[in-house]
Every structure is written in structure tokens, then in C-alpha cells.
Amino acid sequence: MSDPREIELKLECEPSDLASLQDHPLLREAATQEETDLVSVYFDTPDRQLHKAKLGLRVRSHGGRFVQTLKAEGDGLFERPEWEQPLEGPEPDRAALADTPFARLVEAEAPLAPLFTTHVHRRTYLVEQGTSRIEVALDTGRIEAPAAGDRVLTLCEVELELKDGTASDLFALAHAIASLAPVRLGVRSKAERGYALAAGEIDRVRKAEPVPLREDMSAAEAFRAVAHACLRQMRLNEDILLRERNVDALHQMRVGLRRLRSAFSLFGDLVDDTLGDRIRTELKEVTEPLGRARNLDVFLATILPAERERHPDEVGLLGLERQLEDERAKAYQDIAALLGSDAWRMLLLDLVAWINAGPWLRDEGRGRAALRDEPARSFAARELDRRRRQVKKRGRHLDALDPEERHRVRIAAKKLRYGAEFFAALFPGKKAGKRHGAFGKALSDLQDQLGALNDIATGHEIVRDLADAPAGASTLFAAGMTAADIEARTRTLLEAAAEAHEELVDTKPFWR
């Protein structure tokens, strides 16, 4: 029997947005309206066994009644298995969890203790959208954790839960709400935020996380999980950039975006449709400021300090730094304008809607159904083989290639690396794990050398751009000197890249 599943979309907003939404005819005229206060206590073992197993266990009290809910990770964003049971009191009932993942993932004798509590005032509306019924919940409240002392997290969000009908109707409703208020796609559950509060990690920059793939997944399910993981990394770091200029958050948001674009390429014909093509094109175009700012971050943090160390008496380097700092400030202003725009908010909602209800999921032509239903493990092995051959072929005589050819090797290697990371969970076992580690290291070494070469090429572009900007003679001299110095590193890096390529070719694939 399949697990019971919750299909839910979260939208984050400000309290004033909720006030305007609840007065709008869309909700005011809904068939059912309720208002209630909910207190939910989340439990875990002292060593966080539930959290490590990607499970969340809560006991919610409402009107003198208690309900226990266990939630699992699901596909990483939109669809999650959950198990609910009414309780007699406020303590968890382990016996009621006997037929859930809790029983096999949490030690039988491990004690459960409250970790954090959410206090939520909820207004719910039952909305008809298309042929579907969707529960809309407007939540305000807070999260408290003893470990966090006086610090609390405020909650303000819209939750859309599909009661019956189609996912496309749910996303259509989300789009309608987003046109009424500046809501943003939410990618963190209340439980995840509570754990972060308890651990003191609310503001942590997020790197890529393992993708929750299972061996029994289809290729289509695997794509959705991969795309959700990339989108999640983008959004978590976007939240930091909305508050402050943060170099690491920018880098990780850009990594999430590039991983997502690599996923589009890796899954190829499986996800190819006109709407997806439009969304991918828009993502590439509108996120150009991220790349510009990142290139300046790298230049100012690595290349310029090395120049100062080599030429401590060169006064032109100070002028060069000031000019590039001004350019970086402008790039970050462009990023703030992008992330604050309605177009960006809507684009991410269009993206998550396409991932979960796009034409690619309904197209029955060109053998698309067979592609979607293919076991993810078979799909992954075939695609990794193809990408590995591509890197092997393009990287021959790497140290003799011109910059454009090296760039193609770098892109091919990046897609192979992301694919290896995405699909790792499909190939479990000690042998595969050991091979995956060796393969990942060989890929990382190649990427490091090619990345350094790319930084040199980007550095040249930055310096060339100065020629078209007003600058003093000493600044221009320092720019030319810097260009010459970074070019001097090219031969050493090329030799190292060629060696790394040979090492990768000799490394056994983990998927065989």
C-alpha cells in the first residue's frame, strides 16, 4: 500500500499581505472559513535521530484535542508522506507509529523529548479552483526553542493544500494569490525552521544537499526531486541576499541555479517542452547580474590580493580596487532590484508549477511516456556514461586546447559532476560509495584546475572592460600589469588540468 501523501505549497509573505488577502473576494467568498489557534510541539531524541532520518514528529493541540503527525521528506519540496493519529494527551504515542518509517529509523529505546514549539493563529478557507478543492491557510505566529533562549522566529505564510483535484489548479491559485500580494515561494517547513532555531543556524548559507532519490523512482520522479533540490538551494540563499549583501550566499544561489540548468540538460528530451524552454531562457537572461557580481567577488578576493603581494609599492592597484568595488556595488544593486521584482517572484512560481504540472508530464508523443516511466537508476547510468564519454573525448590533449575549447570541457565536466552528485543515492552500497568518493574527487580536481583557468579568462574580461571606462593612467597600468601576471599562471594550470583529466579517465565509474 502506498504511503498517505500531503500535497502542499507554501508561500512566504508579510503580515500586511495576509491582511489584504483575507479581505479579498477570492477568500472572503470562499465556501468554508474557519479561525483557530494551534500549538504544535515537535519531538526528537537527544541525538536527533528523527532529524537525521529526514522525519518530523509533532503533537498538535487544538480545542482540547491532540493529533500526532509524522512527516517524511518526500520529493524535497512539494509532496510529502505523512501519518496522522488522534491522541488522548500531549505525549507522542510510539505504538501508533509502528507501521511508519519511525519504527525502523529510530531506536526503540531512544527517549523522545520536546525540542521546539510553534504557536500559530490560522485562518482557513476552502477554495474552488478549476475542478479542484484547495484549502488555503493564512498562518501567523512564532517558533520558540529552549535552546535558542529569548530568540524566536516569526511565522507569516500562506499554505495551499490540495484536498482533491489536480496540481495544476493548485499552482493556478498560487499564481492568482501572487498577483494580489508579493508572496514568495516557501521551501522550508515549520519543522525545518524550528530545528534551525534550536541549532542556532537560522542565517546559515546553504550549500547543495544530497538529493532524496530512491531506487524505485521513475526518471520523471527523479527529475522533480533534483529540480526541487536546486530550487530549494536557490531560495534559501536568496532569502539571505534579500536581507544583506553576502558573498557566500550569492555564490551558493548561483550554484543552485547552475545545478538546475545542468539538470535541464541532463534530463534532456524527458523534460523538453515549449513552456520549459521559455522558463529556462528567462532564468538565464535575468540572472546575469549574479554572474557579474560573482566574477568581481572572485577578482577582488583572490586575484587582486595576490597582485598586492607581488607589487606592494604599485599605487595603481588601489585605484583599480576602488573602481572594481564601484562596479561590484552596482552589480549587487542590480541583484537587489532583480530579487525584489514581481517578475522574479512570478518566474519562480512558474518554474515550480512547470516542474510539477508542466506539459512535459502530459505529452504522450515521441515516446515521452516511456521516458518518464523509465527506472531512474537505468536512466542515470545511461546518462552518466554519455557524459563521461563526452568529457573524455573533449578533454583529449587538454593542455593544447584554446580557451573556447577548454571552456567546453569545463562545462561538460561540470554537468558530469552535478549528475554524479544528483544520482548518488540511486547506487547504494559500500563498493559504489567508495567508487563515488574517488570519482567525485577526480572530477573535483579537474574542475578546480579548469575553474582557475576560467577565473583567468574572466579576469582578462574584467580588465578589458576597464579600457572602456574612465580611469587614471596608474589604474590602467595596474590593470595591464595584473593581466600579464594572471596570464603567467596559465601554463602551470594547463599541465595540472591535463593530469587531472587523465586521472578522471582512469577512475572507475560508481554506477557500474
Short mmCIF file of C-alpha atoms in Angstrom, two decimals, residues 299 303 306-307 310-311 317 320 455-457 459-464 475-491 493:
data_model
loop_
_atom_site.label_atom_id
_atom_site.label_comp_id
_atom_site.label_asym_id
_atom_site.label_seq_id
_atom_site.Cartn_x
_atom_site.Cartn_y
_atom_site.Cartn_z
CA PHE A 299 38.73 39.05 -8.65
CA ILE A 303 43.47 37.96 -7.88
CA ALA A 306 47.89 38.31 -4.93
CA GLU A 307 48.84 41.33 -7.05
CA ARG A 310 53.67 40.73 -5.71
CA HIS A 311 53.77 44.52 -6.17
CA LEU A 317 46.37 48.85 -7.61
CA LEU A 320 42.00 49.53 -9.63
CA ASP A 455 38.98 32.76 -13.47
CA ILE A 456 41.97 33.87 -15.55
CA ALA A 457 39.77 34.28 -18.63
CA GLY A 459 39.95 38.33 -15.08
CA HIS A 460 41.03 39.31 -18.57
CA GLU A 461 37.45 40.32 -19.38
CA ILE A 462 37.22 42.46 -16.26
CA VAL A 463 40.50 44.18 -17.03
CA ARG A 464 39.49 44.72 -20.68
CA THR A 475 44.96 52.43 -12.68
CA LEU A 476 45.21 51.39 -16.33
CA PHE A 477 48.87 50.49 -15.85
CA ALA A 478 47.96 48.34 -12.83
CA ALA A 479 45.23 46.67 -14.85
CA GLY A 480 47.66 45.77 -17.63
CA MET A 481 50.22 44.51 -15.13
CA THR A 482 47.56 42.36 -13.45
CA ALA A 483 46.51 40.88 -16.80
CA ALA A 484 50.08 39.90 -17.56
CA ASP A 485 50.58 38.35 -14.14
CA ILE A 486 47.46 36.19 -14.22
CA GLU A 487 48.25 35.02 -17.73
CA ALA A 488 51.65 33.77 -16.50
CA ARG A 489 49.84 31.13 -14.42
CA THR A 490 48.12 29.60 -17.45
CA ARG A 491 50.78 27.08 -18.47
CA LEU A 493 47.34 25.27 -14.64
#
